[in-house]
Amino acid sequence: MVAPLSVRRRFRHQLMAESVHRLKGLSGWKHRRKVAYKRFKDSMAEKIKKLEFWRSHFKIIEGRFGTGVLSYFIFVRWLLMLNLIIFVLMLIFVVLPQFFFRLDSKYKATLAIQDEQLMDEVQWLTVVDCLNNTEILIDYTSICSNRYKETLLVSTDPVVMIQDSLQGTGWLEYTELFYGFYVNSELNSTAVDVSGLSFLLHAYNMPLAYLLSVLFYFLVSLVLMVRGAEKGLRQRLVHSEDKFHKYCGRVLSGWDHSIVDQAAADLMHRNIYFQLAGELREQHRALKSKQRATCQKVKLYAVRIIANLLVFGILGGGGYAIYRSSEESLKFASLPPGTYPPYIELLMNFLPPITLTVLSILVPVLFSTIVKYEDYSPDFEIRLTLIRQVFLRLASLGIVVLSLQQQVQCGTKDECGVSTDAVCPKLRCWETYVGQQIYKLAVTDFIVVTAMTLLTEFPRGILVKRFPEAKLSKIVGQQEFVLPKNVLDIVYTQALCWLGSFYSPLLPFITVVKCVVFFYLKKATLLRNYVPNQKPYKASRNNDFFYLVLLLTFTLTAIPVGYSVAKIFPSQGCGPFRSLPRMYEVITLAVNALPSLPVRILHFLGSAGFAIPAFIVLCMALYYYLAISSAHKHMVILLKEQLVLEGRDKQFLLSQINDSSKPKVASPKSAKPIKRKHMKKDDTVVSVHDISDIPPNVPRY
């Protein structure tokens, strides 16, 4: 209820003057412990928040450009932490064991293949022992490994070494960076020799560790993405409920009264301004859309249909360009080395990445121009533009993957998995070849993004600031932060990391470096060259959508890796899965090596006798939670209606109180006319009921 400030102060003093009943005994001790734990928890949360990574940078960006632009940098930090986790997993369980044990010259498989079906699928070579007159079965692993090592060409020419560094070939091909360097042996204490010291370690199954590490980082990525999307959706639902009091909440409780610094106060002031500007602009657009006439709606829908047709045409043309560039690069790769000059060879090897990069530069500009004529809200513009650009990038990346799959499975294979057809590439280690192609995409993306930022955005910012009256400055204009394009760049970087980490275990480290460089580079160009957007973005509606786009990208990149593990025959001359018919068979071998009881349990968990009842139980649980959710939604609707009714009741009571508190005014019938006692000759008798009823020609005393 509305009350004067003096009444509130008096009520507060009364409450403070009352005696406080303190708890004693066990209940008092529990209460004190609870209060102490809450204070400790709050203090630790505050300290951890102060140690938050890039916190000071976030405050500056939020104060100058709002929470919408800030959401991009928060997203970059989240991807940085995710890639750090992936890198640590691959480093500890894959890279470091290979590096310390130094078994690169021992290629004989030590995996005990006891399954008769697996032995039938593995290629074996029959050798006759002349001394004992017996036949010995030797797998082709050692022979194929030696053949692969013979094809490695390492040059000491500086120009060639730089070219190899960009392509992942030459001296860089046979390192921990790529799949082919890792062995298929069990690393045990008899094979350990680091700096002349022997360590007593248990056997380390490198193929099993390699595959489980990949599966685990995919699982961690999925869990973290679902958690981030769920958190963003929850915040969005919370913000959607404050539509009746969002402005008063911003104005009355949006300020942080603990701020004592003028710079921090200015940043907070700008942040509130951008939030209010975004809300008002969105409300104005919604009101304008409701007032459209029928002819205006028909015209707008026609424009949107034409715009979508143009978008589909651009997507189809981009996909065809990627396909043609891949075909031409494949034809060029079949030519013998030295046919063309080195720079031509480098250009043709990078033709698919260059085509994909050029499309990623030109097509977003076209999409951003098209979406302006469709008259959507700023938030929906971000989502629609981002979806279109993501489809372009993922479709182009999918075409590259399909081209690689055709090269890998082209023609018939010999005992080492190398194609015997003349038109097919001779890939002795196709996993390393795929890793090299993805590595080239990652390097090209890093170089292009950095070059575009340094060579276009900074000169444009300097031109507009130093020469604002120049004709060229007026033509190019001020730069605004394009959120969809920048989010797409970082999502594409993450897609390459997920797709290539299986074939290049150190690719997550390259992605970590890219995230750090992109953050500082984008922050520098944002603060120096950009101006605040005329249409402010809302972070609460964008964060969850970023995670959903990332989840879609994750799904599309996990499919090729899963297909490689389950269906494609691994190379017999390189990698940890040589001598196996399929990569996933290493899990079967590990399970069969366990005692009989765990093996029976695992076989039961994988049988239909367990899967069908589990599926039924999951369906029943899903139906139960759907029913609970429906009941909760109905209860929320009823509570909202009850709150509306209570609000009306309060308004009615307040109006009754205000009416009763007003002084009573006499009715016109009971009022008596006022008569003057001393009247002059020209004076007249006037009957008035209120001072406003006195005519202007009558004198007032």
CSV table of N, CA and C in Angstrom, one decimal, residues 125-247:
chain,number,residue,atom,x,y,z
A,125,LEU,N,49.7,-62.5,-43.9
A,125,LEU,CA,50.7,-62.9,-44.9
A,125,LEU,C,51.3,-64.3,-44.4
A,126,THR,N,51.3,-65.3,-45.3
A,126,THR,CA,51.8,-66.6,-45.0
A,126,THR,C,53.3,-66.6,-45.4
A,127,VAL,N,54.1,-66.9,-44.4
A,127,VAL,CA,55.6,-67.0,-44.7
A,127,VAL,C,56.0,-68.4,-44.3
A,128,VAL,N,56.9,-69.0,-45.1
A,128,VAL,CA,57.3,-70.4,-44.9
A,128,VAL,C,58.7,-70.3,-44.1
A,129,ASP,N,58.7,-71.0,-43.0
A,129,ASP,CA,60.0,-71.1,-42.2
A,129,ASP,C,60.8,-72.3,-42.7
A,130,CYS,N,61.9,-72.0,-43.4
A,130,CYS,CA,62.6,-73.1,-44.1
A,130,CYS,C,63.3,-74.0,-43.1
A,131,LEU,N,63.7,-73.5,-41.9
A,131,LEU,CA,64.4,-74.3,-40.9
A,131,LEU,C,63.5,-75.3,-40.3
A,132,ASN,N,62.4,-74.9,-39.9
A,132,ASN,CA,61.5,-75.8,-39.2
A,132,ASN,C,60.4,-76.4,-40.1
A,133,ASN,N,60.4,-75.9,-41.4
A,133,ASN,CA,59.4,-76.4,-42.4
A,133,ASN,C,58.0,-76.2,-41.9
A,134,THR,N,57.7,-75.0,-41.5
A,134,THR,CA,56.4,-74.7,-41.0
A,134,THR,C,56.0,-73.3,-41.6
A,135,GLU,N,54.7,-73.1,-41.5
A,135,GLU,CA,54.1,-71.8,-42.0
A,135,GLU,C,53.8,-70.9,-40.9
A,136,ILE,N,54.2,-69.6,-41.0
A,136,ILE,CA,54.0,-68.6,-40.0
A,136,ILE,C,53.0,-67.5,-40.5
A,137,LEU,N,52.1,-67.1,-39.7
A,137,LEU,CA,51.1,-66.1,-40.1
A,137,LEU,C,51.6,-64.7,-39.6
A,138,ILE,N,51.9,-63.8,-40.5
A,138,ILE,CA,52.3,-62.5,-40.1
A,138,ILE,C,51.3,-61.5,-40.6
A,139,ASP,N,50.9,-60.5,-39.8
A,139,ASP,CA,49.9,-59.5,-40.3
A,139,ASP,C,50.7,-58.5,-41.2
A,140,TYR,N,49.9,-57.8,-42.0
A,140,TYR,CA,50.5,-56.9,-43.0
A,140,TYR,C,50.9,-55.5,-42.3
A,141,THR,N,50.7,-55.4,-41.0
A,141,THR,CA,50.9,-54.1,-40.3
A,141,THR,C,52.3,-53.6,-40.5
A,142,SER,N,53.3,-54.5,-40.2
A,142,SER,CA,54.6,-54.0,-40.3
A,142,SER,C,55.0,-53.7,-41.8
A,143,ILE,N,54.6,-54.5,-42.7
A,143,ILE,CA,54.9,-54.2,-44.1
A,143,ILE,C,54.3,-52.9,-44.6
A,144,CYS,N,53.0,-52.7,-44.3
A,144,CYS,CA,52.3,-51.5,-44.7
A,144,CYS,C,52.9,-50.3,-44.0
A,145,SER,N,53.3,-50.4,-42.7
A,145,SER,CA,53.9,-49.3,-42.0
A,145,SER,C,55.2,-48.9,-42.7
A,146,ASN,N,56.0,-49.8,-43.1
A,146,ASN,CA,57.3,-49.5,-43.7
A,146,ASN,C,57.0,-48.8,-45.1
A,147,ARG,N,56.0,-49.3,-45.8
A,147,ARG,CA,55.7,-48.7,-47.1
A,147,ARG,C,55.2,-47.2,-46.9
A,148,TYR,N,54.5,-47.0,-45.8
A,148,TYR,CA,54.0,-45.6,-45.6
A,148,TYR,C,55.2,-44.7,-45.2
A,149,LYS,N,56.1,-45.2,-44.4
A,149,LYS,CA,57.2,-44.4,-44.0
A,149,LYS,C,58.1,-44.1,-45.2
A,150,GLU,N,58.2,-45.0,-46.1
A,150,GLU,CA,59.0,-44.7,-47.3
A,150,GLU,C,58.4,-43.6,-48.2
A,151,THR,N,57.1,-43.4,-48.1
A,151,THR,CA,56.5,-42.3,-48.9
A,151,THR,C,56.6,-40.9,-48.3
A,152,LEU,N,57.1,-40.8,-47.1
A,152,LEU,CA,57.2,-39.5,-46.4
A,152,LEU,C,58.4,-38.8,-47.0
A,153,LEU,N,58.2,-37.6,-47.4
A,153,LEU,CA,59.2,-36.8,-48.0
A,153,LEU,C,59.4,-35.5,-47.1
A,154,VAL,N,60.6,-35.5,-46.5
A,154,VAL,CA,61.0,-34.4,-45.6
A,154,VAL,C,62.1,-33.5,-46.2
A,155,SER,N,61.8,-32.3,-46.4
A,155,SER,CA,62.8,-31.4,-47.1
A,155,SER,C,63.3,-30.4,-46.1
A,156,THR,N,64.6,-30.0,-46.3
A,156,THR,CA,65.2,-29.0,-45.4
A,156,THR,C,65.2,-27.6,-46.1
A,157,ASP,N,64.6,-27.4,-47.2
A,157,ASP,CA,64.5,-26.1,-47.9
A,157,ASP,C,63.5,-25.3,-47.0
A,158,PRO,N,63.9,-24.0,-46.7
A,158,PRO,CA,63.0,-23.2,-45.8
A,158,PRO,C,61.7,-22.9,-46.5
A,159,VAL,N,61.7,-22.7,-47.8
A,159,VAL,CA,60.4,-22.4,-48.5
A,159,VAL,C,59.5,-23.6,-48.4
A,160,VAL,N,60.1,-24.8,-48.7
A,160,VAL,CA,59.3,-26.0,-48.7
A,160,VAL,C,58.8,-26.3,-47.2
A,161,MET,N,59.6,-26.0,-46.2
A,161,MET,CA,59.2,-26.2,-44.9
A,161,MET,C,58.0,-25.3,-44.5
A,162,ILE,N,58.1,-24.0,-44.9
A,162,ILE,CA,56.9,-23.1,-44.7
A,162,ILE,C,55.7,-23.6,-45.4
A,163,GLN,N,55.8,-24.1,-46.6
A,163,GLN,CA,54.7,-24.7,-47.3
A,163,GLN,C,54.2,-25.9,-46.6
A,164,ASP,N,55.1,-26.8,-46.1
A,164,ASP,CA,54.6,-27.9,-45.3
A,164,ASP,C,53.9,-27.5,-44.0
A,165,SER,N,54.4,-26.5,-43.4
A,165,SER,CA,53.7,-26.0,-42.2
A,165,SER,C,52.3,-25.5,-42.4
A,166,LEU,N,52.0,-25.0,-43.6
A,166,LEU,CA,50.7,-24.5,-43.9
A,166,LEU,C,49.8,-25.7,-44.3
A,167,GLN,N,50.4,-26.7,-44.9
A,167,GLN,CA,49.6,-27.8,-45.4
A,167,GLN,C,49.5,-29.0,-44.5
A,168,GLY,N,50.4,-29.1,-43.5
A,168,GLY,CA,50.5,-30.3,-42.7
A,168,GLY,C,51.2,-31.4,-43.3
A,169,THR,N,52.0,-31.2,-44.3
A,169,THR,CA,52.8,-32.3,-45.0
A,169,THR,C,54.2,-32.2,-44.6
A,170,GLY,N,55.0,-33.1,-45.2
A,170,GLY,CA,56.5,-33.1,-45.0
A,170,GLY,C,56.9,-33.4,-43.6
A,171,TRP,N,57.7,-32.5,-43.0
A,171,TRP,CA,58.2,-32.7,-41.7
A,171,TRP,C,57.1,-32.7,-40.6
A,172,LEU,N,55.9,-32.1,-40.9
A,172,LEU,CA,54.9,-32.0,-39.9
A,172,LEU,C,53.9,-33.2,-40.0
A,173,GLU,N,54.0,-34.0,-41.1
A,173,GLU,CA,53.0,-35.1,-41.2
A,173,GLU,C,53.3,-36.2,-40.2
A,174,TYR,N,54.5,-36.5,-39.9
A,174,TYR,CA,54.8,-37.6,-39.0
A,174,TYR,C,55.2,-37.0,-37.7
A,175,THR,N,54.3,-36.3,-37.0
A,175,THR,CA,54.4,-35.8,-35.7
A,175,THR,C,53.2,-36.1,-34.9
A,176,GLU,N,53.2,-35.7,-33.6
A,176,GLU,CA,52.0,-35.9,-32.8
A,176,GLU,C,50.8,-35.1,-33.2
A,177,LEU,N,51.0,-34.3,-34.2
A,177,LEU,CA,49.8,-33.5,-34.7
A,177,LEU,C,48.8,-34.3,-35.4
A,178,PHE,N,49.2,-35.4,-36.0
A,178,PHE,CA,48.3,-36.2,-36.9
A,178,PHE,C,48.2,-37.6,-36.4
A,179,TYR,N,47.1,-38.3,-36.9
A,179,TYR,CA,46.7,-39.6,-36.5
A,179,TYR,C,47.8,-40.7,-36.8
A,180,GLY,N,48.4,-40.6,-37.9
A,180,GLY,CA,49.3,-41.6,-38.4
A,180,GLY,C,50.5,-41.8,-37.5
A,181,PHE,N,50.9,-40.9,-36.6
A,181,PHE,CA,52.1,-41.0,-35.8
A,181,PHE,C,51.9,-41.9,-34.6
A,182,TYR,N,50.7,-42.2,-34.2
A,182,TYR,CA,50.4,-42.9,-33.0
A,182,TYR,C,50.4,-44.4,-33.3
A,183,VAL,N,50.9,-45.2,-32.3
A,183,VAL,CA,51.1,-46.6,-32.5
A,183,VAL,C,49.9,-47.4,-32.1
A,184,ASN,N,49.9,-48.7,-32.4
A,184,ASN,CA,48.8,-49.6,-32.1
A,184,ASN,C,49.2,-50.6,-31.0
A,185,SER,N,50.2,-50.2,-30.2
A,185,SER,CA,50.8,-51.2,-29.3
A,185,SER,C,50.3,-50.9,-27.9
A,186,GLU,N,50.4,-51.8,-27.0
A,186,GLU,CA,50.2,-51.6,-25.6
A,186,GLU,C,51.5,-51.2,-25.0
A,187,LEU,N,51.5,-50.0,-24.4
A,187,LEU,CA,52.7,-49.4,-23.8
A,187,LEU,C,52.9,-50.0,-22.4
A,188,ASN,N,54.0,-50.7,-22.2
A,188,ASN,CA,54.2,-51.3,-20.9
A,188,ASN,C,55.6,-51.0,-20.4
A,189,SER,N,55.9,-51.5,-19.2
A,189,SER,CA,57.1,-51.1,-18.5
A,189,SER,C,58.4,-51.6,-19.3
A,190,THR,N,58.2,-52.6,-20.1
A,190,THR,CA,59.4,-53.1,-20.8
A,190,THR,C,59.8,-52.2,-22.0
A,191,ALA,N,58.8,-51.4,-22.4
A,191,ALA,CA,59.1,-50.5,-23.6
A,191,ALA,C,59.3,-49.1,-23.2
A,192,VAL,N,59.4,-48.8,-21.9
A,192,VAL,CA,59.5,-47.4,-21.4
A,192,VAL,C,61.0,-47.1,-21.3
A,193,ASP,N,61.4,-46.0,-21.9
A,193,ASP,CA,62.8,-45.6,-21.7
A,193,ASP,C,62.9,-44.1,-22.0
A,194,VAL,N,62.7,-43.3,-20.9
A,194,VAL,CA,62.7,-41.9,-21.0
A,194,VAL,C,64.0,-41.3,-20.4
A,195,SER,N,64.9,-40.8,-21.1
A,195,SER,CA,66.2,-40.2,-20.6
A,195,SER,C,67.0,-41.3,-19.9
A,196,GLY,N,66.9,-42.5,-20.3
A,196,GLY,CA,67.7,-43.6,-19.7
A,196,GLY,C,67.1,-44.2,-18.5
A,197,LEU,N,65.9,-43.7,-18.1
A,197,LEU,CA,65.3,-44.2,-16.9
A,197,LEU,C,64.1,-45.1,-17.2
A,198,SER,N,63.9,-46.2,-16.5
A,198,SER,CA,62.8,-47.1,-16.7
A,198,SER,C,61.8,-46.9,-15.6
A,199,PHE,N,60.6,-46.9,-16.0
A,199,PHE,CA,59.5,-46.7,-15.0
A,199,PHE,C,58.7,-48.0,-15.0
A,200,LEU,N,58.3,-48.4,-13.9
A,200,LEU,CA,57.4,-49.5,-13.7
A,200,LEU,C,56.0,-49.1,-13.8
A,201,LEU,N,55.5,-49.2,-15.0
A,201,LEU,CA,54.1,-48.8,-15.3
A,201,LEU,C,53.3,-49.9,-15.8
A,202,HIS,N,52.0,-49.8,-15.5
A,202,HIS,CA,51.1,-50.9,-16.1
A,202,HIS,C,50.9,-50.7,-17.6
A,203,ALA,N,50.4,-51.7,-18.2
A,203,ALA,CA,50.2,-51.7,-19.6
A,203,ALA,C,49.2,-50.6,-20.0
A,204,TYR,N,49.5,-49.8,-21.0
A,204,TYR,CA,48.6,-48.8,-21.5
A,204,TYR,C,48.2,-49.1,-22.9
A,205,ASN,N,46.9,-49.3,-23.1
A,205,ASN,CA,46.4,-49.7,-24.4
A,205,ASN,C,46.1,-48.4,-25.1
A,206,MET,N,47.0,-48.1,-26.0
A,206,MET,CA,46.9,-46.8,-26.8
A,206,MET,C,45.7,-46.8,-27.7
A,207,PRO,N,45.4,-47.8,-28.5
A,207,PRO,CA,44.1,-47.7,-29.3
A,207,PRO,C,42.9,-47.5,-28.5
A,208,LEU,N,42.8,-48.2,-27.4
A,208,LEU,CA,41.6,-48.0,-26.5
A,208,LEU,C,41.5,-46.6,-25.9
A,209,ALA,N,42.7,-46.1,-25.5
A,209,ALA,CA,42.7,-44.8,-24.9
A,209,ALA,C,42.4,-43.7,-25.9
A,210,TYR,N,42.9,-43.9,-27.2
A,210,TYR,CA,42.6,-43.0,-28.3
A,210,TYR,C,41.1,-42.9,-28.5
A,211,LEU,N,40.5,-44.0,-28.7
A,211,LEU,CA,39.0,-44.0,-29.0
A,211,LEU,C,38.2,-43.5,-27.9
A,212,LEU,N,38.5,-43.9,-26.6
A,212,LEU,CA,37.7,-43.5,-25.5
A,212,LEU,C,37.9,-42.0,-25.2
A,213,SER,N,39.1,-41.5,-25.5
A,213,SER,CA,39.3,-40.0,-25.3
A,213,SER,C,38.4,-39.2,-26.3
A,214,VAL,N,38.3,-39.7,-27.5
A,214,VAL,CA,37.5,-39.0,-28.5
A,214,VAL,C,36.0,-39.1,-28.1
A,215,LEU,N,35.6,-40.3,-27.7
A,215,LEU,CA,34.2,-40.4,-27.3
A,215,LEU,C,33.9,-39.6,-26.0
A,216,PHE,N,34.8,-39.5,-25.1
A,216,PHE,CA,34.6,-38.7,-23.9
A,216,PHE,C,34.5,-37.2,-24.2
A,217,TYR,N,35.4,-36.7,-25.1
A,217,TYR,CA,35.3,-35.3,-25.3
A,217,TYR,C,34.0,-34.9,-26.1
A,218,PHE,N,33.5,-35.8,-26.9
A,218,PHE,CA,32.2,-35.6,-27.6
A,218,PHE,C,31.1,-35.6,-26.5
A,219,LEU,N,31.2,-36.5,-25.5
A,219,LEU,CA,30.2,-36.5,-24.5
A,219,LEU,C,30.2,-35.3,-23.6
A,220,VAL,N,31.4,-34.9,-23.2
A,220,VAL,CA,31.6,-33.6,-22.4
A,220,VAL,C,31.0,-32.4,-23.2
A,221,SER,N,31.3,-32.3,-24.5
A,221,SER,CA,30.8,-31.2,-25.2
A,221,SER,C,29.3,-31.2,-25.3
A,222,LEU,N,28.7,-32.4,-25.5
A,222,LEU,CA,27.3,-32.5,-25.5
A,222,LEU,C,26.6,-32.1,-24.2
A,223,VAL,N,27.2,-32.5,-23.1
A,223,VAL,CA,26.6,-32.2,-21.7
A,223,VAL,C,26.7,-30.7,-21.5
A,224,LEU,N,27.9,-30.1,-21.8
A,224,LEU,CA,28.1,-28.7,-21.5
A,224,LEU,C,27.2,-27.8,-22.4
A,225,MET,N,27.0,-28.3,-23.7
A,225,MET,CA,26.1,-27.5,-24.5
A,225,MET,C,24.6,-27.6,-24.1
A,226,VAL,N,24.2,-28.8,-23.7
A,226,VAL,CA,22.8,-28.9,-23.2
A,226,VAL,C,22.6,-28.1,-21.9
A,227,ARG,N,23.6,-28.1,-21.1
A,227,ARG,CA,23.5,-27.3,-19.9
A,227,ARG,C,23.5,-25.8,-20.2
A,228,GLY,N,24.3,-25.4,-21.1
A,228,GLY,CA,24.3,-23.9,-21.5
A,228,GLY,C,23.0,-23.5,-22.1
A,229,ALA,N,22.4,-24.4,-23.0
A,229,ALA,CA,21.2,-24.1,-23.7
A,229,ALA,C,20.0,-24.1,-22.7
A,230,GLU,N,20.1,-25.0,-21.7
A,230,GLU,CA,19.0,-25.0,-20.7
A,230,GLU,C,19.1,-23.8,-19.8
A,231,LYS,N,20.2,-23.4,-19.5
A,231,LYS,CA,20.4,-22.1,-18.6
A,231,LYS,C,19.9,-20.9,-19.4
A,232,GLY,N,20.2,-20.8,-20.7
A,232,GLY,CA,19.8,-19.7,-21.5
A,232,GLY,C,18.3,-19.7,-21.7
A,233,LEU,N,17.7,-20.9,-21.9
A,233,LEU,CA,16.2,-20.9,-22.0
A,233,LEU,C,15.5,-20.6,-20.7
A,234,ARG,N,16.1,-21.0,-19.6
A,234,ARG,CA,15.5,-20.6,-18.3
A,234,ARG,C,15.5,-19.1,-18.1
A,235,GLN,N,16.7,-18.5,-18.4
A,235,GLN,CA,16.8,-17.0,-18.3
A,235,GLN,C,15.8,-16.3,-19.3
A,236,ARG,N,15.6,-16.9,-20.4
A,236,ARG,CA,14.7,-16.3,-21.4
A,236,ARG,C,13.3,-16.3,-20.9
A,237,LEU,N,12.9,-17.5,-20.3
A,237,LEU,CA,11.6,-17.6,-19.7
A,237,LEU,C,11.4,-16.6,-18.6
A,238,VAL,N,12.4,-16.5,-17.7
A,238,VAL,CA,12.3,-15.5,-16.6
A,238,VAL,C,12.1,-14.1,-17.2
A,239,HIS,N,12.9,-13.7,-18.2
A,239,HIS,CA,12.8,-12.4,-18.7
A,239,HIS,C,11.5,-12.2,-19.5
A,240,SER,N,10.9,-13.2,-20.0
A,240,SER,CA,9.6,-13.1,-20.7
A,240,SER,C,8.5,-12.8,-19.8
A,241,GLU,N,8.6,-13.1,-18.5
A,241,GLU,CA,7.6,-12.9,-17.5
A,241,GLU,C,7.5,-11.5,-16.9
A,242,ASP,N,8.5,-10.6,-17.2
A,242,ASP,CA,8.6,-9.3,-16.7
A,242,ASP,C,8.1,-8.2,-17.7
A,243,LYS,N,7.2,-8.6,-18.6
A,243,LYS,CA,6.8,-7.6,-19.6
A,243,LYS,C,5.9,-6.5,-19.0
A,244,PHE,N,5.3,-6.7,-17.8
A,244,PHE,CA,4.5,-5.7,-17.2
A,244,PHE,C,5.3,-4.8,-16.3
A,245,HIS,N,6.5,-5.2,-15.9
A,245,HIS,CA,7.2,-4.3,-15.0
A,245,HIS,C,8.7,-4.2,-15.4
A,246,LYS,N,9.0,-4.4,-16.7
A,246,LYS,CA,10.4,-4.4,-17.1
A,246,LYS,C,11.0,-3.0,-17.0
A,247,TYR,N,10.2,-2.0,-17.3
A,247,TYR,CA,10.7,-0.6,-17.3
A,247,TYR,C,10.9,-0.1,-15.9
